[in-house]
Tab-separated table of C-alpha atoms and ligand atoms in Angstrom:
chain	number	residue	atom	x	y	z
A	1	MET	CA	9.320	138.297	169.217
A	2	GLU	CA	12.810	137.525	167.750
A	3	HIS	CA	14.652	139.826	165.459
A	4	LEU	CA	17.654	139.277	163.308
A	5	ASP	CA	20.544	141.082	164.085
A	6	THR	CA	21.728	142.806	160.918
A	7	PRO	CA	23.990	145.892	160.082
A	8	GLU	CA	22.072	149.042	159.956
A	9	GLY	CA	20.413	149.658	156.702
A	10	GLN	CA	21.045	146.238	155.449
A	11	ILE	CA	18.687	143.044	155.204
A	12	ARG	CA	19.740	139.378	154.952
A	13	ILE	CA	18.027	137.844	152.023
A	14	SER	CA	18.346	134.485	150.083
A	15	TRP	CA	17.495	135.723	146.663
A	16	TYR	CA	15.036	137.662	144.671
A	17	THR	CA	13.473	137.819	141.216
A	18	PRO	CA	12.592	141.148	139.607
A	19	ALA	CA	9.148	139.830	138.189
A	20	THR	CA	7.255	136.538	138.399
A	21	GLU	CA	3.407	135.643	138.043
A	22	CYS	CA	3.851	132.690	140.459
A	23	LEU	CA	3.341	134.636	143.760
A	24	GLY	CA	-0.097	136.203	143.670
A	25	MET	CA	-1.825	138.697	141.266
A	26	GLY	CA	-0.009	140.003	138.187
A	27	LYS	CA	3.607	140.638	137.730
A	28	ARG	CA	5.253	140.756	140.919
A	29	PHE	CA	8.881	141.686	142.494
A	30	ALA	CA	9.332	138.650	144.806
A	31	VAL	CA	11.992	138.427	147.674
A	32	TRP	CA	12.971	135.481	150.014
A	33	VAL	CA	14.454	136.546	152.943
A	34	GLN	CA	16.883	134.456	154.910
A	35	GLY	CA	16.438	132.830	158.393
A	36	CYS	CA	13.521	131.183	160.012
A	37	TYR	CA	13.374	129.798	163.669
A	38	LYS	CA	10.147	127.464	162.853
A	39	CYS	CA	11.079	123.885	161.775
A	40	CYS	CA	8.109	122.884	159.661
A	41	LYS	CA	7.913	119.158	158.878
A	42	ASN	CA	9.201	118.926	155.251
A	43	CYS	CA	9.679	122.621	154.937
A	44	ILE	CA	10.388	123.511	150.974
A	45	ALA	CA	12.907	125.969	152.090
A	46	LYS	CA	15.156	124.289	154.336
A	47	GLN	CA	18.276	126.139	153.077
A	48	LEU	CA	16.494	129.527	153.991
A	49	GLN	CA	16.412	128.487	157.789
A	50	SER	CA	19.787	129.486	158.747
A	51	THR	CA	20.294	133.122	160.057
A	52	LYS	CA	23.885	133.211	158.734
A	53	GLY	CA	23.121	132.282	155.091
A	54	GLY	CA	22.108	134.391	152.312
A	55	GLU	CA	23.706	137.478	151.769
A	56	LEU	CA	23.355	141.119	153.293
A	57	LYS	CA	21.798	143.823	150.698
A	58	SER	CA	21.467	147.305	151.150
A	59	VAL	CA	17.695	148.172	152.143
A	60	ALA	CA	18.038	151.419	150.031
A	61	GLU	CA	19.690	149.843	146.763
A	62	LEU	CA	16.822	147.197	146.851
A	63	ALA	CA	14.108	149.837	146.964
A	64	ASP	CA	15.732	151.604	144.105
A	65	GLU	CA	15.784	148.435	141.905
A	66	ILE	CA	12.106	147.755	142.882
A	67	VAL	CA	10.661	151.287	142.051
A	68	SER	CA	12.478	150.983	138.691
A	69	LEU	CA	10.944	147.677	137.620
A	70	SER	CA	7.461	147.655	135.559
A	71	ILE	CA	5.476	145.343	138.102
A	72	ASP	CA	2.227	145.109	139.570
A	73	GLY	CA	3.134	144.461	143.146
A	74	ILE	CA	5.591	142.943	145.470
A	75	SER	CA	5.455	139.537	147.099
A	76	ILE	CA	7.733	138.792	150.344
A	77	SER	CA	8.573	135.230	151.392
A	78	GLY	CA	11.159	133.174	153.063
A	79	GLY	CA	12.354	132.096	155.412
A	80	GLU	CA	10.600	134.432	158.167
A	81	PRO	CA	9.822	137.763	156.880
A	82	PHE	CA	8.947	139.124	160.527
A	83	LEU	CA	12.271	138.175	161.701
A	84	GLN	CA	13.387	141.506	159.705
A	85	ALA	CA	10.194	143.252	160.169
A	86	ARG	CA	11.920	146.533	160.874
A	87	GLU	CA	14.227	146.411	157.702
A	88	LEU	CA	11.149	145.232	155.582
A	89	ALA	CA	9.056	148.136	157.023
A	90	ASN	CA	11.986	150.527	155.802
A	91	LEU	CA	12.088	148.778	152.592
A	92	LEU	CA	8.313	149.100	151.681
A	93	LYS	CA	8.210	152.806	153.138
A	94	LEU	CA	10.981	153.774	150.793
A	95	VAL	CA	9.098	151.833	147.836
A	96	LYS	CA	5.823	153.347	148.471
A	97	GLU	CA	6.992	156.737	148.662
A	98	LYS	CA	7.643	156.538	144.870
A	99	ARG	CA	5.201	153.757	143.950
A	100	PRO	CA	2.179	153.649	146.184
A	101	GLU	CA	0.128	151.630	143.609
A	102	LEU	CA	2.219	148.613	144.373
A	103	GLY	CA	0.382	146.093	146.495
A	104	VAL	CA	1.920	144.013	148.818
A	105	ILE	CA	1.805	140.215	149.584
A	106	THR	CA	3.825	138.816	152.711
A	107	TYR	CA	4.075	135.048	153.751
A	108	THR	CA	4.813	134.347	157.254
A	109	GLY	CA	4.912	131.331	159.599
A	110	TYR	CA	3.518	133.542	162.628
A	111	LEU	CA	0.012	134.079	163.329
A	112	TYR	CA	-1.367	137.591	162.835
A	113	GLU	CA	-2.368	137.776	166.509
A	114	GLU	CA	1.262	136.965	167.475
A	115	LEU	CA	2.491	139.946	165.472
A	116	LYS	CA	-0.113	142.803	165.526
A	117	ASP	CA	1.321	144.392	168.745
A	118	ASP	CA	4.823	143.520	168.215
A	119	GLU	CA	7.002	147.333	167.944
A	120	TYR	CA	8.590	146.029	164.662
A	121	ALA	CA	6.016	144.141	163.344
A	122	LYS	CA	3.395	146.727	163.333
A	123	PRO	CA	5.078	149.432	160.760
A	124	PHE	CA	5.499	146.491	158.533
A	125	LEU	CA	2.037	145.238	158.821
A	126	SER	CA	0.700	148.694	158.051
A	127	ARG	CA	2.456	148.249	154.823
A	128	ILE	CA	1.060	144.798	153.866
A	129	ASP	CA	-2.336	144.511	151.975
A	130	ILE	CA	-2.447	140.495	152.116
A	131	LEU	CA	-1.013	138.381	155.061
A	132	VAL	CA	-0.866	134.615	154.377
A	133	ASP	CA	-0.141	133.551	158.056
A	134	GLY	CA	0.478	130.416	160.112
A	135	ALA	CA	3.184	127.656	159.808
A	136	TYR	CA	3.317	125.107	157.380
A	137	VAL	CA	1.629	121.883	158.067
A	138	GLU	CA	2.379	119.115	155.261
A	139	GLU	CA	-0.706	117.007	156.143
A	140	LEU	CA	-3.116	119.971	155.704
A	141	ASP	CA	-1.572	120.599	152.210
A	142	ASP	CA	-4.677	120.656	149.989
A	143	GLY	CA	-3.559	122.051	146.807
A	144	ALA	CA	-5.427	125.476	147.096
A	145	PRO	CA	-3.860	128.537	145.758
A	146	MET	CA	-2.147	131.307	147.889
A	147	ARG	CA	-1.154	128.947	150.793
A	148	GLY	CA	0.631	126.077	151.550
A	149	SER	CA	-1.679	124.322	153.931
A	150	SER	CA	-5.280	124.636	155.015
A	151	ASN	CA	-4.569	126.032	158.585
A	152	GLN	CA	-3.090	129.143	157.041
A	153	ARG	CA	-4.990	132.062	156.374
A	154	VAL	CA	-5.125	134.413	153.587
A	155	LEU	CA	-5.954	137.855	155.449
A	156	PHE	CA	-6.733	141.052	153.612
A	157	LEU	CA	-5.406	143.785	155.673
A	158	THR	CA	-6.438	146.539	153.350
A	159	ASP	CA	-9.105	146.830	150.785
A	160	ARG	CA	-6.678	146.922	147.861
A	161	TYR	CA	-7.565	143.437	146.768
A	162	SER	CA	-10.669	141.421	146.951
A	163	ASN	CA	-11.232	137.413	147.408
A	164	GLU	CA	-12.452	137.575	143.666
A	165	GLU	CA	-8.946	138.595	142.458
A	166	LEU	CA	-6.959	135.626	144.188
A	167	PRO	CA	-5.492	133.240	141.869
A	168	LYS	CA	-7.592	130.054	141.182
A	169	GLU	CA	-4.771	127.612	141.027
A	170	ARG	CA	-1.183	127.154	142.227
A	171	LYS	CA	1.585	128.446	139.997
A	172	ASN	CA	4.895	127.492	140.234
A	173	LYS	CA	8.271	127.554	138.283
A	174	ILE	CA	11.726	125.795	138.997
A	175	ILE	CA	14.806	127.610	137.779
A	176	PHE	CA	17.854	125.542	137.317
A	177	GLU	CA	21.305	126.920	137.562
A	178	ASP	CA	24.854	125.232	137.362
A	179	ASP	CA	25.014	124.556	141.121
A	180	TYR	CA	21.550	125.212	142.572
A	181	PHE	CA	17.831	125.147	141.782
A	182	ALA	CA	15.309	127.495	143.066
A	183	MET	CA	11.485	127.458	142.999
A	184	ILE	CA	9.060	130.528	142.741
A	185	GLY	CA	5.631	129.708	143.954
A	186	ILE	CA	3.928	127.320	146.174
A	187	PRO	CA	4.447	123.834	144.877
A	188	SER	CA	2.024	121.427	143.525
A	189	GLU	CA	2.244	117.653	144.668
A	190	SER	CA	4.466	116.911	141.374
A	191	THR	CA	6.473	119.987	142.175
A	192	LYS	CA	7.286	118.818	145.750
A	193	ARG	CA	8.325	115.308	144.550
A	194	LEU	CA	10.803	117.023	142.062
A	195	ILE	CA	12.102	119.062	144.827
A	196	LYS	CA	12.544	116.148	147.377
A	197	LEU	CA	14.518	114.440	144.465
A	198	PHE	CA	16.956	117.358	144.193
A	199	SER	CA	16.988	118.516	147.837
A	200	SER	CA	19.525	117.905	150.715
A	201	ASP	CA	17.215	115.501	152.387
A	202	LYS	CA	17.765	113.062	149.557
A	203	GLU	CA	21.686	113.218	150.166
A	204	GLU	CA	21.094	112.685	153.939
B	301	LIG	S1	7.842	129.006	158.503
B	301	LIG	FE1	8.504	128.611	156.214
B	301	LIG	S2	10.508	128.834	156.024
B	301	LIG	FE2	10.278	128.507	158.126
B	301	LIG	S3	10.244	126.440	158.614
B	301	LIG	FE3	8.069	126.699	158.057
B	301	LIG	S4	7.879	126.381	156.003
B	301	LIG	FE4	10.164	126.535	156.523
């Protein structure tokens, strides 16, 4: 499968937040990686599709920051995390050496079956507890928690978490800054309407 070419030891990210309760169980560090080759209709993260956008960040520095945080886990979204599977596997390796108790949730547009035998994806998958897989299909968005559309699967890759612990409803938060806005979590219908209002689609 495809892999982004980044300088050694660096990962291309869009942004991250040190702690959120909108992307899984408890308080979690969340990172949105930059770059995605899928073109899901009405993708809510279009600005994260470019493989040239975002910024390069040192994997070691990011790991140091994560291990210093008072959090329950890590959530990885994008963009497409598996385009940078090698870097994310390294990031999780460094983090788990010091904080093995941190559980990991990762969102991908690929199917698990497409990833499980890939040389870069395998070490990354081995450090993930929950994988939410499959491309977003707007027509199948049923408002359920943890995933954007009903074709996507919530796969337990370890026994760290159980079905009973999953959030019962979607949570999301929109952050407005001077020249941009960002959304954390899987959007509800009303949040999607708000995003469309402010998105570049509106300007086209
Ligand atoms: S996989 Fe995610 S980021 Fe990529 S186009 Fe689809 S919804 Fe957007």
